[in-house]
XYZ file of C-alpha atoms in Angstrom:
592
model
C 22.017 39.700 117.334
C 23.814 39.564 120.613
C 26.636 41.869 121.666
C 29.950 40.107 122.054
C 32.480 41.451 124.527
C 36.099 40.405 124.199
C 38.566 40.845 126.999
C 42.142 41.493 125.949
C 44.956 41.231 128.452
C 47.210 44.259 128.757
C 50.290 42.140 128.123
C 48.860 40.745 124.887
C 47.920 44.186 123.559
C 51.360 45.589 124.401
C 53.055 42.648 122.665
C 50.836 43.093 119.599
C 51.705 46.784 119.424
C 55.405 46.009 119.708
C 55.135 43.469 116.870
C 53.324 45.976 114.659
C 55.935 48.661 115.268
C 58.773 46.224 114.635
C 57.212 45.168 111.338
C 56.726 48.775 110.338
C 60.346 49.557 111.164
C 61.551 46.617 109.095
C 59.454 47.749 106.138
C 60.939 51.231 106.318
C 64.484 49.911 106.479
C 63.805 47.574 103.571
C 62.833 50.544 101.376
C 66.034 52.411 102.266
C 68.875 51.563 99.921
C 72.288 51.230 101.495
C 73.763 53.612 98.899
C 71.363 56.378 100.010
C 72.142 55.746 103.679
C 75.879 55.804 102.994
C 75.520 59.037 101.026
C 73.654 60.697 103.919
C 76.393 59.637 106.318
C 78.989 60.977 103.893
C 77.301 64.392 103.641
C 76.805 64.613 107.407
C 80.433 63.748 108.098
C 81.662 66.132 105.386
C 79.718 69.211 106.449
C 79.791 68.455 110.183
C 83.500 67.711 110.242
C 84.240 70.758 108.102
C 82.262 73.000 110.455
C 84.102 71.618 113.496
C 87.479 72.171 111.830
C 86.606 75.737 110.848
C 85.340 76.647 114.321
C 88.364 74.983 115.926
C 90.603 77.132 113.764
C 88.773 80.279 114.838
C 89.234 79.480 118.535
C 92.874 80.368 118.723
C 95.140 82.227 121.082
C 97.232 81.571 124.138
C 95.942 79.886 127.263
C 94.335 82.161 129.798
C 96.323 83.351 132.745
C 95.441 82.514 136.331
C 93.392 85.697 136.670
C 91.527 84.870 133.451
C 90.738 81.366 134.650
C 89.512 82.763 137.970
C 87.192 85.097 136.060
C 85.867 82.166 134.008
C 85.185 80.191 137.182
C 83.480 83.191 138.710
C 81.255 84.177 135.774
C 81.043 81.068 133.575
C 78.637 78.954 135.664
C 76.093 81.772 135.790
C 76.059 82.122 131.998
C 75.799 78.388 131.442
C 73.044 78.410 134.055
C 71.037 80.537 131.615
C 71.277 77.631 129.163
C 69.964 75.205 131.798
C 67.093 77.558 132.670
C 66.266 77.982 128.989
C 66.092 74.199 128.533
C 63.730 73.869 131.503
C 61.528 76.760 130.301
C 61.285 75.383 126.768
C 60.503 71.913 128.104
C 57.695 73.181 130.321
C 56.140 75.229 127.499
C 56.354 72.339 125.040
C 54.870 69.840 127.467
C 52.003 72.147 128.395
C 51.030 72.267 124.699
C 50.971 68.516 124.088
C 54.675 67.962 123.435
C 57.407 67.036 123.280
C 56.426 63.822 121.480
C 55.170 64.285 117.931
C 53.336 61.090 117.082
C 52.098 60.120 113.655
C 48.414 60.482 112.896
C 47.626 56.719 112.990
C 49.220 56.449 116.435
C 46.987 59.195 117.805
C 43.740 58.107 116.158
C 44.087 54.348 116.528
C 46.769 53.310 118.999
C 45.907 55.786 121.757
C 42.208 54.935 121.405
C 42.791 51.169 121.357
C 42.709 48.868 124.418
C 46.427 49.396 124.947
C 47.644 51.132 128.106
C 48.425 54.654 126.993
C 51.563 54.804 129.093
C 52.944 51.701 127.392
C 52.008 53.038 123.958
C 53.858 56.310 124.544
C 56.866 54.926 126.380
C 58.612 53.756 123.201
C 58.385 57.081 121.309
C 59.408 58.978 124.456
C 62.508 56.822 124.995
C 63.519 57.123 121.319
C 63.220 60.894 121.390
C 65.164 61.068 124.640
C 67.871 58.795 123.263
C 68.366 60.865 120.121
C 68.360 64.197 121.994
C 70.892 62.951 124.546
C 73.118 61.646 121.746
C 73.101 65.059 120.085
C 73.895 66.650 123.434
C 76.842 64.328 123.962
C 78.280 65.125 120.522
C 77.843 68.893 120.855
C 79.184 68.838 124.412
C 82.275 66.924 123.302
C 82.909 69.501 120.565
C 82.502 72.338 123.061
C 84.891 70.599 125.452
C 87.644 70.241 122.875
C 87.216 73.925 122.023
C 87.410 74.963 125.682
C 90.647 73.106 126.354
C 92.419 75.304 123.781
C 92.016 78.412 125.947
C 91.549 77.016 129.448
C 94.148 74.254 129.385
C 93.977 71.049 131.374
C 93.241 67.445 130.485
C 91.682 66.993 127.039
C 89.636 63.921 127.945
C 88.367 65.584 131.129
C 87.028 68.597 129.202
C 85.393 66.411 126.559
C 83.798 64.148 129.182
C 82.503 67.016 131.339
C 81.198 68.905 128.309
C 79.319 65.846 127.097
C 77.944 65.075 130.553
C 76.797 68.650 131.168
C 74.984 69.096 127.854
C 73.471 65.601 127.942
C 72.163 66.233 131.475
C 70.784 69.630 130.408
C 68.930 68.109 127.456
C 67.604 65.273 129.608
C 66.413 67.741 132.264
C 64.545 69.786 129.649
C 62.860 66.717 128.165
C 62.054 65.388 131.621
C 60.286 68.653 132.475
C 58.408 68.409 129.178
C 57.252 64.873 129.977
C 56.121 65.999 133.426
C 54.176 68.982 132.072
C 52.567 66.859 129.355
C 51.589 63.931 131.577
C 50.248 66.179 134.340
C 48.518 68.484 131.801
C 50.104 71.587 133.235
C 48.365 74.816 132.309
C 50.206 76.763 129.568
C 50.139 79.998 131.544
C 51.566 78.267 134.617
C 54.318 76.586 132.590
C 55.223 79.923 131.002
C 55.251 81.618 134.394
C 57.494 79.029 136.064
C 59.887 78.819 133.135
C 59.983 82.596 132.721
C 60.749 83.220 136.379
C 63.555 80.669 136.337
C 65.015 82.146 133.130
C 64.836 85.740 134.380
C 66.473 84.673 137.642
C 69.314 83.005 135.760
C 69.870 86.060 133.535
C 69.805 88.380 136.544
C 72.402 86.193 138.250
C 74.575 86.263 135.119
C 74.645 90.078 135.092
C 75.265 90.201 138.874
C 71.865 91.734 139.592
C 70.433 88.909 141.751
C 72.758 86.246 143.176
C 71.996 82.643 143.986
C 70.385 81.219 140.846
C 69.984 77.430 141.277
C 70.903 76.777 137.654
C 74.278 78.467 138.184
C 75.236 75.836 140.776
C 74.142 73.061 138.439
C 76.167 74.515 135.561
C 79.408 74.181 137.508
C 79.466 70.601 136.222
C 80.965 71.895 132.962
C 83.944 73.373 134.849
C 84.920 70.285 136.818
C 88.285 70.045 134.993
C 89.208 73.335 136.707
C 87.377 73.061 140.020
C 85.317 70.096 141.243
C 82.152 71.092 143.088
C 80.074 68.100 144.258
C 76.903 70.219 144.275
C 76.985 70.317 140.482
C 76.408 66.571 140.440
C 72.809 67.308 141.385
C 72.220 68.268 137.744
C 72.654 64.647 136.708
C 70.489 63.445 139.591
C 67.711 65.931 138.757
C 67.860 65.047 135.077
C 67.559 61.323 135.755
C 64.745 61.854 138.265
C 62.812 64.154 135.907
C 63.118 61.663 133.050
C 62.050 58.660 135.147
C 59.050 60.418 136.700
C 58.083 62.065 133.421
C 58.164 58.853 131.378
C 56.253 57.041 134.113
C 53.393 59.559 133.895
C 53.464 60.203 130.138
C 50.136 58.408 129.732
C 48.222 61.433 130.969
C 48.809 63.413 127.785
C 45.790 65.125 126.234
C 44.566 63.442 123.041
C 43.318 66.711 121.568
C 46.661 68.416 122.151
C 48.538 65.382 120.787
C 46.457 65.293 117.596
C 46.861 69.017 117.037
C 50.608 68.779 117.545
C 50.823 65.782 115.220
C 49.063 67.640 112.415
C 51.157 70.792 112.731
C 54.487 69.000 113.189
C 53.834 66.916 110.069
C 53.218 70.059 108.026
C 56.228 71.724 109.616
C 58.548 68.859 108.669
C 57.285 68.926 105.100
C 57.859 72.686 104.878
C 61.350 72.274 106.324
C 62.090 69.620 103.704
C 61.112 72.116 101.002
C 63.262 74.804 102.718
C 60.222 77.046 103.033
C 61.294 78.997 106.107
C 58.278 81.296 106.063
C 55.858 78.379 106.278
C 57.961 76.883 109.062
C 57.661 80.128 111.047
C 53.895 80.345 110.559
C 53.376 76.724 111.605
C 55.670 77.175 114.583
C 53.539 80.074 115.772
C 50.412 77.989 115.396
C 52.095 75.201 117.335
C 52.868 77.627 120.160
C 49.348 79.127 119.923
C 50.893 82.519 119.286
C 47.894 84.539 118.119
C 47.633 88.319 117.586
C 46.022 90.355 120.306
C 42.346 91.236 119.755
C 43.171 94.761 120.887
C 46.397 96.646 120.147
C 48.747 97.662 122.931
C 48.361 101.307 121.888
C 45.717 102.680 119.542
C 47.294 104.153 116.398
C 45.668 106.967 114.423
C 45.700 106.964 110.621
C 45.308 110.239 108.714
C 45.191 108.732 105.224
C 48.858 109.128 104.289
C 51.432 106.319 104.134
C 48.916 103.449 104.199
C 51.564 100.709 104.029
C 53.381 102.134 107.046
C 50.237 102.478 109.139
C 49.024 98.996 108.262
C 52.347 97.574 109.384
C 52.312 99.598 112.598
C 48.860 98.301 113.447
C 50.079 94.756 112.944
C 53.106 95.310 115.197
C 50.919 96.825 117.911
C 48.927 93.575 118.003
C 51.934 91.383 118.637
C 51.347 88.969 121.539
C 53.450 89.214 124.666
C 55.436 86.001 123.966
C 56.688 87.411 120.659
C 57.784 90.634 122.294
C 59.485 88.681 125.059
C 61.233 86.519 122.475
C 62.528 89.628 120.712
C 63.891 90.985 123.987
C 65.606 87.678 124.839
C 67.076 87.301 121.355
C 68.321 90.892 121.454
C 69.969 90.263 124.816
C 71.623 87.116 123.458
C 72.969 89.080 120.489
C 74.303 91.808 122.761
C 75.991 89.384 125.136
C 77.540 87.483 122.226
C 78.881 90.738 120.774
C 80.301 91.567 124.190
C 82.082 88.229 124.066
C 83.446 89.148 120.628
C 84.846 92.367 122.062
C 86.425 90.399 124.891
C 88.251 88.194 122.385
C 85.927 85.286 121.538
C 85.445 86.138 117.863
C 83.502 82.901 117.019
C 80.632 84.307 119.101
C 79.964 86.598 116.123
C 78.163 83.627 114.556
C 75.866 83.389 117.590
C 75.163 87.123 117.450
C 74.452 86.937 113.713
C 71.982 84.085 114.145
C 70.252 85.977 116.960
C 69.932 89.069 114.750
C 68.561 86.905 111.943
C 65.896 85.414 114.227
C 64.929 88.889 115.436
C 64.758 90.096 111.839
C 62.285 87.349 110.933
C 59.886 88.810 113.486
C 60.633 92.420 112.529
C 59.702 91.934 108.863
C 56.345 90.329 109.672
C 54.356 92.987 107.702
C 56.494 92.324 104.622
C 56.104 88.576 105.091
C 52.333 88.961 105.344
C 52.409 90.873 102.058
C 54.218 87.999 100.347
C 51.813 85.472 101.900
C 48.886 87.116 100.073
C 50.117 87.906 96.563
C 46.599 88.174 95.202
C 45.878 91.234 97.311
C 49.082 92.904 96.159
C 48.532 92.045 92.506
C 45.089 93.628 92.665
C 46.723 97.022 93.234
C 47.670 99.126 90.183
C 51.207 99.415 91.562
C 54.462 97.586 90.851
C 55.430 94.825 93.272
C 58.641 96.528 94.358
C 56.810 99.786 95.066
C 54.701 98.059 97.716
C 57.363 95.794 99.191
C 60.003 98.459 99.684
C 57.566 100.527 101.754
C 57.518 97.812 104.396
C 61.248 98.175 105.023
C 61.186 101.385 107.158
C 59.025 99.738 109.814
C 61.294 96.685 109.886
C 64.282 99.015 110.280
C 62.610 100.824 113.196
C 61.829 97.546 114.986
C 65.359 96.261 114.450
C 66.859 99.531 115.727
C 64.954 98.978 118.959
C 66.307 95.427 119.034
C 69.794 96.867 118.513
C 69.316 99.271 121.411
C 68.365 96.384 123.721
C 71.380 94.405 122.499
C 73.677 97.380 123.088
C 72.296 97.858 126.600
C 72.856 94.175 127.411
C 76.425 94.370 126.114
C 77.263 97.523 128.071
C 75.682 96.363 131.340
C 78.113 93.432 131.572
C 80.937 95.885 132.341
C 79.696 99.496 132.082
C 82.105 102.083 130.708
C 82.003 105.134 128.466
C 84.146 103.444 125.822
C 81.816 100.427 125.693
C 78.777 102.708 125.364
C 80.378 104.648 122.497
C 81.326 101.481 120.624
C 77.851 100.002 121.171
C 76.238 103.164 119.804
C 78.338 102.908 116.641
C 77.263 99.288 116.086
C 73.486 99.659 116.541
C 72.563 100.674 112.994
C 74.789 98.162 111.143
C 73.615 95.269 113.321
C 69.941 96.274 113.016
C 70.000 96.829 109.255
C 71.980 93.654 108.555
C 69.599 91.508 110.623
C 66.617 92.936 108.750
C 68.370 92.505 105.379
C 69.085 88.834 106.013
C 65.484 88.192 107.020
C 64.160 90.071 103.962
C 66.330 87.983 101.640
C 65.145 84.775 103.297
C 61.447 85.638 103.017
C 61.587 86.904 99.447
C 63.650 83.938 98.243
C 60.996 81.546 99.515
C 61.147 77.862 98.713
C 63.428 76.880 95.816
C 61.604 76.612 92.506
C 62.128 73.450 90.424
C 64.348 73.991 87.422
C 65.202 71.568 84.660
C 68.699 73.020 84.409
C 69.471 72.315 88.079
C 67.891 68.854 88.033
C 70.337 67.729 85.346
C 73.369 68.599 87.479
C 75.109 66.148 89.849
C 73.791 65.822 93.418
C 76.933 67.480 94.804
C 76.244 70.646 92.781
C 72.583 70.669 93.755
C 73.608 70.194 97.381
C 75.987 73.144 97.139
C 73.174 75.294 95.760
C 70.875 74.183 98.558
C 73.550 74.886 101.155
C 74.145 78.351 99.708
C 70.435 79.199 99.786
C 70.308 78.070 103.401
C 73.444 79.857 104.588
C 73.223 83.105 102.606
C 70.473 84.926 104.614
C 72.024 84.206 108.060
C 75.409 85.141 106.628
C 74.032 88.526 105.575
C 72.689 89.012 109.107
C 76.111 88.074 110.511
C 77.659 90.954 108.547
C 76.144 93.217 111.190
C 78.746 91.962 113.670
C 81.692 93.080 111.532
C 82.039 96.493 113.265
C 82.667 94.765 116.601
C 85.022 92.225 115.010
C 87.010 94.952 113.247
C 87.117 97.024 116.421
C 88.510 94.060 118.358
C 91.166 93.383 115.718
C 92.100 97.076 115.646
C 92.426 97.163 119.438
C 94.735 94.129 119.349
C 96.900 95.901 116.746
C 97.078 99.167 118.759
C 94.789 101.019 116.331
C 91.642 103.022 116.949
C 88.700 100.640 117.421
C 86.183 103.443 116.842
C 87.559 104.233 113.395
C 87.547 100.553 112.442
C 83.973 100.144 113.693
C 82.838 103.261 111.821
C 84.382 102.101 108.544
C 82.990 98.582 108.806
C 79.589 99.900 109.867
C 79.448 102.255 106.891
C 80.180 99.378 104.480
C 77.499 97.234 106.106
C 74.917 100.025 105.844
C 75.784 100.543 102.171
C 75.283 96.830 101.564
C 71.853 96.933 103.223
C 70.911 99.852 100.966
C 71.828 97.655 97.997
C 69.538 94.951 99.407
C 66.714 97.522 99.629
C 67.321 98.413 95.976
C 67.145 94.713 95.121
C 63.777 94.497 96.869
C 62.502 97.418 94.789
C 63.733 96.003 91.473
C 63.413 92.313 92.284
C 60.451 91.634 89.995
C 62.091 93.523 87.122
C 65.341 91.598 87.593
C 63.514 88.255 87.633
C 61.586 89.102 84.453
C 64.780 90.208 82.728
C 66.640 87.073 83.775
C 63.780 84.842 82.633
C 63.646 86.578 79.256
C 67.412 86.201 78.877
C 67.135 82.485 79.581
C 64.389 82.120 76.995
C 66.371 84.084 74.432
C 69.458 82.022 75.126
C 67.487 78.822 74.578
C 66.063 80.016 71.265
C 69.331 81.521 70.153
C 71.199 78.291 70.835
C 68.817 76.442 68.541
C 69.056 79.108 65.832
C 72.832 78.785 65.584
C 72.476 75.557 63.636
C 70.094 77.037 61.037
C 70.974 78.919 57.882
C 72.790 82.187 58.274
C 70.160 84.059 56.290
C 67.364 83.297 58.731
C 67.653 86.408 60.889
C 64.156 86.016 62.263
C 64.996 82.867 64.218
C 68.373 84.159 65.371
C 66.612 87.178 66.793
C 64.418 85.015 68.991
C 61.374 84.885 66.693
C 61.260 88.589 65.760
C 60.451 89.461 62.152
C 63.349 90.458 59.887
C 61.396 91.074 56.710
C 58.771 89.626 54.425
C 58.709 85.892 54.069
C 60.690 85.186 57.231
C 57.897 83.146 58.798
C 57.535 85.465 61.790
C 54.660 85.560 64.158
C 53.568 88.993 62.970
C 52.423 87.515 59.677
C 50.112 85.033 61.302
C 52.011 82.038 59.887
C 53.644 79.357 61.973
C 57.001 80.312 63.407
C 59.850 78.039 62.388
C 62.201 76.487 64.914
C 65.802 75.420 64.565
C 65.235 71.819 65.517
C 62.467 69.299 65.804
C 60.591 69.628 69.069
C 61.862 73.172 69.693
C 59.760 75.844 71.358
C 57.420 77.444 68.755
C 57.298 81.183 68.383
C 54.358 83.396 69.287
C 51.477 83.540 66.796
C 48.770 86.103 66.388
C 45.269 84.637 66.212
C 42.330 86.741 65.021
C 38.799 85.579 65.807
C 35.731 86.984 64.109
C 32.115 86.304 64.924
C 29.844 85.999 61.887
C 26.520 87.767 62.180
C 23.403 86.060 60.809
């Protein structure tokens, strides 16, 4: 048998791949019913439009004075420059780990190993991802522009156009950096170093510690309706250049990194579909190669008492540096957002609440690990709540440290004794609320299937799903109420410290209630399940004779001859196909 070698032209292989992808796209669209597509558009427009209307209503007040606008022009570009630096840093880190494209497994194992130029095979997915991300940036930027015109004044269309252009260019710059890092196979440590330096520089410029951040000049594009600076146009030029060069060299991506990312992203999407936030977090850490340290930062001694506490402390002391850095950044974001709330931008309380929620998800890691391994906990001769509630003190301690960092970031913007006193009053409520929201999210887990919910209309099921998604972050957002109440009290010529103290006390009391729920959660679930079972049996027994007290009591015996389970006879049900009662079975072994 002779070996046969076939030469395939690059143009023919590219055309064949395009035909295959077109056929696959047509098959997917053919399986999608137009009713389902219309319903998805309806839900997106309903919830998205409602959110925009609510946020637009919160952004109220008179237009800023000339001095206020001058302050915005002086400080605003530096803060938006932090957003540009964050996009570049995230793009570099993602590209160094095989991103940002998440291909499907057949594309990695067959297409990238076929005689098709790798650059041509990856160009289509890269352009589609870029197109979708830029579209989202345009929409969000337009919304931000129409919110800004309410306080800053000026031409409505100019603000919407500049907001869309700025955010679209920022997203494109981040993806372009990701394409460059992926195609050039940039080392992860080098990508982290470059992105971290740029981000720290931008933050230092925002707090007036180090002037001259390059991202601050680029961010002036968003303020063109107030003051046109031609230098800001370089942001668009850099974004376009990064995208063109990055897409041109995307063929150099590592196959091993692409396959690993494909596997993890597929599992992550499935977990997100099931609303299993804990699994999403674990997979995200694996995607970022965020592994515990082999050696703790500080060696901790254990004297035999409080084993749950010491086990959690040892886990925290093995946190990798990126997780600690993320906690510091998230805490700073929460503090700066709360400072903005105190200055009058109350909608920033949502940003602060989300930041506290993200920090809380890291702080309750020992508790989350306990729920990830239920078999180990069930092997202990202790109630579930007894073990879980003993993880809460460590989470509270970590979140208090996060609150201290947030308070320091808020005070350093404009240091004063009054700001320091107010920040000190808000540390505990913000820390406890962030931890409480994260605890609720982890213990709720993925929604369990229920026949009762499946029989309800899709709108009701969607409302339940939305509530489960929004409730934990909403609990974390309660930690910002002291600052909100203090701001409202200051506007009404009342004492902001008294308002903050009252609101903080109520928030702390609520978090104590959440801790009690953690302790009694298993008991409450068992009680609720038993009540549902009794209600189901009782509903069937209502149609039986009034003298049958055994069935009305849920299968309990009411006397001789009632057919109860205690007699060993079959338990009667109120209707055909009903759930039978319990029955005692005695087994005896005969001896020869």
